[in-house]
Amino acid sequence: RHATRSWTENKDNKLLFLKQLGEWYVTDKCVGKTAQNILGSGVALDGTVLVEPCCAREPIFSCHYRDKPSKLPCKSSPPIDKNARSFW
């Protein structure tokens, strides 16, 4: 039996899996940055100030692995697991 890679292996994998599932809404300009990096200093932080610069209205979809679940077929992407078949 061969081991399969888990979406929980690291943060990078989680991001790729969520994008492939069509469940990612955070824009690239905000990933891995603090509110101060995004907004600049002196901006009052409240519960909604990061919505406009960081949240997409529609999911941000991209293919990464053909052998893992995806919102749309990712047949031209490489497998993450050696010799794995396409999910679709």
Short mmCIF file of N, CA and C in Angstrom, two decimals:
data_model
loop_
_atom_site.label_atom_id
_atom_site.label_comp_id
_atom_site.label_asym_id
_atom_site.label_seq_id
_atom_site.Cartn_x
_atom_site.Cartn_y
_atom_site.Cartn_z
N ARG A 1 0.85 -1.18 0.00
CA ARG A 1 0.00 0.00 0.00
C ARG A 1 0.89 1.24 0.00
N HIS A 2 0.59 2.20 -0.86
CA HIS A 2 1.43 3.39 -0.91
C HIS A 2 0.75 4.55 -0.17
N ALA A 3 1.56 5.40 0.37
CA ALA A 3 1.04 6.53 1.13
C ALA A 3 0.55 7.63 0.19
N THR A 4 -0.52 8.29 0.56
CA THR A 4 -1.01 9.43 -0.21
C THR A 4 -0.72 10.70 0.56
N ARG A 5 -0.58 11.77 -0.16
CA ARG A 5 -0.30 13.05 0.48
C ARG A 5 -1.58 13.64 1.04
N SER A 6 -1.48 14.20 2.18
CA SER A 6 -2.63 14.76 2.87
C SER A 6 -2.72 16.26 2.64
N TRP A 7 -3.95 16.77 2.57
CA TRP A 7 -4.13 18.21 2.42
C TRP A 7 -3.70 18.93 3.69
N THR A 8 -3.54 18.22 4.79
CA THR A 8 -3.13 18.84 6.04
C THR A 8 -1.62 18.83 6.25
N GLU A 9 -0.87 18.38 5.25
CA GLU A 9 0.58 18.26 5.38
C GLU A 9 1.25 19.59 5.73
N ASN A 10 0.83 20.67 5.10
CA ASN A 10 1.39 21.98 5.40
C ASN A 10 0.47 23.07 4.86
N LYS A 11 0.75 24.31 5.19
CA LYS A 11 -0.09 25.43 4.76
C LYS A 11 -0.12 25.59 3.25
N ASP A 12 1.00 25.34 2.59
CA ASP A 12 1.04 25.46 1.14
C ASP A 12 0.10 24.47 0.48
N ASN A 13 0.11 23.22 0.96
CA ASN A 13 -0.81 22.21 0.42
C ASN A 13 -2.26 22.59 0.68
N LYS A 14 -2.56 23.08 1.86
CA LYS A 14 -3.94 23.46 2.18
C LYS A 14 -4.44 24.52 1.21
N LEU A 15 -3.62 25.51 0.93
CA LEU A 15 -3.99 26.57 0.00
C LEU A 15 -4.29 26.00 -1.39
N LEU A 16 -3.43 25.13 -1.89
CA LEU A 16 -3.63 24.53 -3.21
C LEU A 16 -4.88 23.68 -3.25
N PHE A 17 -5.12 22.88 -2.22
CA PHE A 17 -6.30 22.03 -2.18
C PHE A 17 -7.57 22.87 -2.11
N LEU A 18 -7.59 23.92 -1.31
CA LEU A 18 -8.78 24.77 -1.20
C LEU A 18 -9.06 25.50 -2.51
N LYS A 19 -8.02 25.97 -3.19
CA LYS A 19 -8.22 26.60 -4.50
C LYS A 19 -8.77 25.59 -5.50
N GLN A 20 -8.26 24.38 -5.48
CA GLN A 20 -8.73 23.35 -6.42
C GLN A 20 -10.17 22.93 -6.13
N LEU A 21 -10.58 22.98 -4.88
CA LEU A 21 -11.96 22.64 -4.52
C LEU A 21 -12.93 23.79 -4.77
N GLY A 22 -12.40 24.96 -5.12
CA GLY A 22 -13.25 26.12 -5.35
C GLY A 22 -13.78 26.70 -4.05
N GLU A 23 -13.00 26.58 -2.99
CA GLU A 23 -13.40 27.06 -1.66
C GLU A 23 -12.45 28.11 -1.12
N TRP A 24 -11.75 28.83 -1.99
CA TRP A 24 -10.78 29.84 -1.56
C TRP A 24 -11.22 31.21 -2.05
N TYR A 25 -11.28 32.19 -1.15
CA TYR A 25 -11.77 33.53 -1.48
C TYR A 25 -10.78 34.65 -1.13
N VAL A 26 -9.64 34.32 -0.59
CA VAL A 26 -8.67 35.33 -0.19
C VAL A 26 -7.75 35.66 -1.37
N THR A 27 -7.65 36.94 -1.71
CA THR A 27 -6.82 37.34 -2.84
C THR A 27 -5.33 37.16 -2.51
N ASP A 28 -4.54 36.94 -3.54
CA ASP A 28 -3.10 36.69 -3.35
C ASP A 28 -2.39 37.85 -2.65
N LYS A 29 -2.86 39.08 -2.86
CA LYS A 29 -2.17 40.21 -2.24
C LYS A 29 -2.32 40.23 -0.72
N CYS A 30 -3.20 39.39 -0.18
CA CYS A 30 -3.40 39.38 1.27
C CYS A 30 -2.90 38.11 1.95
N VAL A 31 -2.58 37.09 1.19
CA VAL A 31 -2.15 35.82 1.77
C VAL A 31 -0.80 35.99 2.46
N GLY A 32 -0.72 35.59 3.72
CA GLY A 32 0.53 35.63 4.46
C GLY A 32 0.97 37.00 4.91
N LYS A 33 0.08 37.99 4.85
CA LYS A 33 0.44 39.35 5.25
C LYS A 33 -0.38 39.80 6.45
N THR A 34 0.17 40.71 7.19
CA THR A 34 -0.57 41.28 8.32
C THR A 34 -1.48 42.39 7.83
N ALA A 35 -2.44 42.76 8.66
CA ALA A 35 -3.35 43.86 8.31
C ALA A 35 -2.56 45.15 8.07
N GLN A 36 -1.53 45.37 8.84
CA GLN A 36 -0.71 46.58 8.67
C GLN A 36 0.01 46.57 7.32
N ASN A 37 0.50 45.39 6.89
CA ASN A 37 1.14 45.28 5.57
C ASN A 37 0.15 45.60 4.45
N ILE A 38 -1.07 45.19 4.61
CA ILE A 38 -2.09 45.36 3.58
C ILE A 38 -2.64 46.78 3.55
N LEU A 39 -2.95 47.32 4.72
CA LEU A 39 -3.63 48.61 4.82
C LEU A 39 -2.71 49.79 5.07
N GLY A 40 -1.52 49.52 5.56
CA GLY A 40 -0.63 50.60 5.97
C GLY A 40 -0.86 50.95 7.42
N SER A 41 0.03 51.69 7.99
CA SER A 41 -0.11 52.05 9.41
C SER A 41 -1.13 53.17 9.56
N GLY A 42 -1.70 53.24 10.73
CA GLY A 42 -2.63 54.31 11.04
C GLY A 42 -4.08 54.03 10.66
N VAL A 43 -4.36 52.87 10.08
CA VAL A 43 -5.74 52.54 9.73
C VAL A 43 -6.38 51.82 10.91
N ALA A 44 -7.55 52.30 11.31
CA ALA A 44 -8.27 51.67 12.42
C ALA A 44 -8.80 50.32 11.97
N LEU A 45 -8.49 49.29 12.72
CA LEU A 45 -8.94 47.95 12.37
C LEU A 45 -10.29 47.65 13.01
N ASP A 46 -11.21 47.19 12.19
CA ASP A 46 -12.48 46.69 12.71
C ASP A 46 -12.78 45.39 11.97
N GLY A 47 -13.94 44.84 12.17
CA GLY A 47 -14.26 43.53 11.60
C GLY A 47 -14.43 43.48 10.10
N THR A 48 -14.49 44.63 9.42
CA THR A 48 -14.75 44.61 7.98
C THR A 48 -13.69 45.29 7.13
N VAL A 49 -12.72 45.92 7.71
CA VAL A 49 -11.76 46.73 6.96
C VAL A 49 -10.94 45.91 5.95
N LEU A 50 -10.77 44.62 6.18
CA LEU A 50 -10.00 43.79 5.26
C LEU A 50 -10.85 43.11 4.18
N VAL A 51 -12.17 43.25 4.28
CA VAL A 51 -13.04 42.58 3.30
C VAL A 51 -12.79 43.10 1.90
N GLU A 52 -12.82 44.38 1.70
CA GLU A 52 -12.67 44.96 0.36
C GLU A 52 -11.33 44.61 -0.31
N PRO A 53 -10.20 44.78 0.37
CA PRO A 53 -8.94 44.48 -0.33
C PRO A 53 -8.60 42.99 -0.42
N CYS A 54 -9.23 42.16 0.43
CA CYS A 54 -8.76 40.77 0.53
C CYS A 54 -9.75 39.69 0.10
N CYS A 55 -11.03 39.97 0.04
CA CYS A 55 -12.02 38.93 -0.22
C CYS A 55 -12.60 39.01 -1.62
N ALA A 56 -12.51 37.92 -2.35
CA ALA A 56 -13.08 37.84 -3.69
C ALA A 56 -14.57 37.51 -3.59
N ARG A 57 -15.35 38.04 -4.51
CA ARG A 57 -16.79 37.74 -4.54
C ARG A 57 -17.05 36.30 -4.98
N GLU A 58 -16.23 35.81 -5.87
CA GLU A 58 -16.34 34.45 -6.39
C GLU A 58 -15.11 33.66 -5.94
N PRO A 59 -15.24 32.34 -5.82
CA PRO A 59 -14.08 31.56 -5.41
C PRO A 59 -12.93 31.68 -6.40
N ILE A 60 -11.72 31.65 -5.88
CA ILE A 60 -10.52 31.70 -6.70
C ILE A 60 -10.12 30.24 -6.96
N PHE A 61 -10.41 29.78 -8.18
CA PHE A 61 -10.18 28.38 -8.54
C PHE A 61 -8.92 28.24 -9.38
N SER A 62 -8.15 27.21 -9.09
CA SER A 62 -7.02 26.84 -9.94
C SER A 62 -6.73 25.35 -9.74
N CYS A 63 -6.27 24.71 -10.79
CA CYS A 63 -5.92 23.29 -10.75
C CYS A 63 -4.48 23.11 -10.29
N HIS A 64 -4.26 22.04 -9.54
CA HIS A 64 -2.90 21.73 -9.08
C HIS A 64 -2.57 20.24 -9.19
N TYR A 65 -3.53 19.36 -8.87
CA TYR A 65 -3.28 17.91 -8.86
C TYR A 65 -4.43 17.17 -9.52
N ARG A 66 -4.15 16.37 -10.52
CA ARG A 66 -5.22 15.65 -11.20
C ARG A 66 -5.78 14.49 -10.38
N ASP A 67 -5.04 14.03 -9.39
CA ASP A 67 -5.48 12.87 -8.62
C ASP A 67 -6.20 13.23 -7.31
N LYS A 68 -6.54 14.49 -7.13
CA LYS A 68 -7.25 14.92 -5.92
C LYS A 68 -8.59 15.56 -6.31
N PRO A 69 -9.57 15.55 -5.41
CA PRO A 69 -10.87 16.15 -5.72
C PRO A 69 -10.74 17.60 -6.18
N SER A 70 -11.62 17.97 -7.10
CA SER A 70 -11.60 19.33 -7.62
C SER A 70 -13.00 19.73 -8.07
N LYS A 71 -13.24 21.04 -8.07
CA LYS A 71 -14.52 21.57 -8.51
C LYS A 71 -14.73 21.31 -10.00
N LEU A 72 -13.67 21.44 -10.77
CA LEU A 72 -13.68 21.18 -12.20
C LEU A 72 -12.57 20.18 -12.52
N PRO A 73 -12.63 19.49 -13.64
CA PRO A 73 -11.57 18.54 -13.98
C PRO A 73 -10.19 19.21 -14.08
N CYS A 74 -9.19 18.55 -13.54
CA CYS A 74 -7.81 19.04 -13.59
C CYS A 74 -6.93 18.01 -14.28
N LYS A 75 -7.40 17.48 -15.38
CA LYS A 75 -6.74 16.37 -16.06
C LYS A 75 -5.35 16.70 -16.58
N SER A 76 -5.06 17.96 -16.86
CA SER A 76 -3.73 18.31 -17.39
C SER A 76 -2.72 18.64 -16.29
N SER A 77 -3.16 18.61 -15.03
CA SER A 77 -2.25 18.88 -13.91
C SER A 77 -1.52 17.60 -13.52
N PRO A 78 -0.35 17.72 -12.91
CA PRO A 78 0.39 16.52 -12.50
C PRO A 78 -0.28 15.89 -11.27
N PRO A 79 -0.03 14.61 -11.02
CA PRO A 79 -0.53 14.01 -9.78
C PRO A 79 0.38 14.42 -8.61
N ILE A 80 -0.17 14.44 -7.42
CA ILE A 80 0.66 14.70 -6.24
C ILE A 80 1.23 13.37 -5.72
N ASP A 81 0.50 12.28 -5.95
CA ASP A 81 0.95 10.96 -5.51
C ASP A 81 1.48 10.18 -6.72
N LYS A 82 2.60 9.54 -6.55
CA LYS A 82 3.25 8.81 -7.63
C LYS A 82 2.32 7.75 -8.22
N ASN A 83 2.20 7.75 -9.54
CA ASN A 83 1.39 6.78 -10.30
C ASN A 83 -0.09 6.81 -9.95
N ALA A 84 -0.59 7.91 -9.42
CA ALA A 84 -2.00 7.99 -9.06
C ALA A 84 -2.85 8.27 -10.29
N ARG A 85 -4.07 7.73 -10.28
CA ARG A 85 -5.01 7.97 -11.38
C ARG A 85 -5.70 9.31 -11.20
N SER A 86 -6.27 9.79 -12.28
CA SER A 86 -7.01 11.05 -12.25
C SER A 86 -8.25 10.90 -11.38
N PHE A 87 -8.59 11.92 -10.64
CA PHE A 87 -9.81 11.92 -9.83
C PHE A 87 -11.03 11.86 -10.72
N TRP A 88 -10.98 12.52 -11.87
CA TRP A 88 -12.12 12.57 -12.79
C TRP A 88 -12.13 11.40 -13.71
#
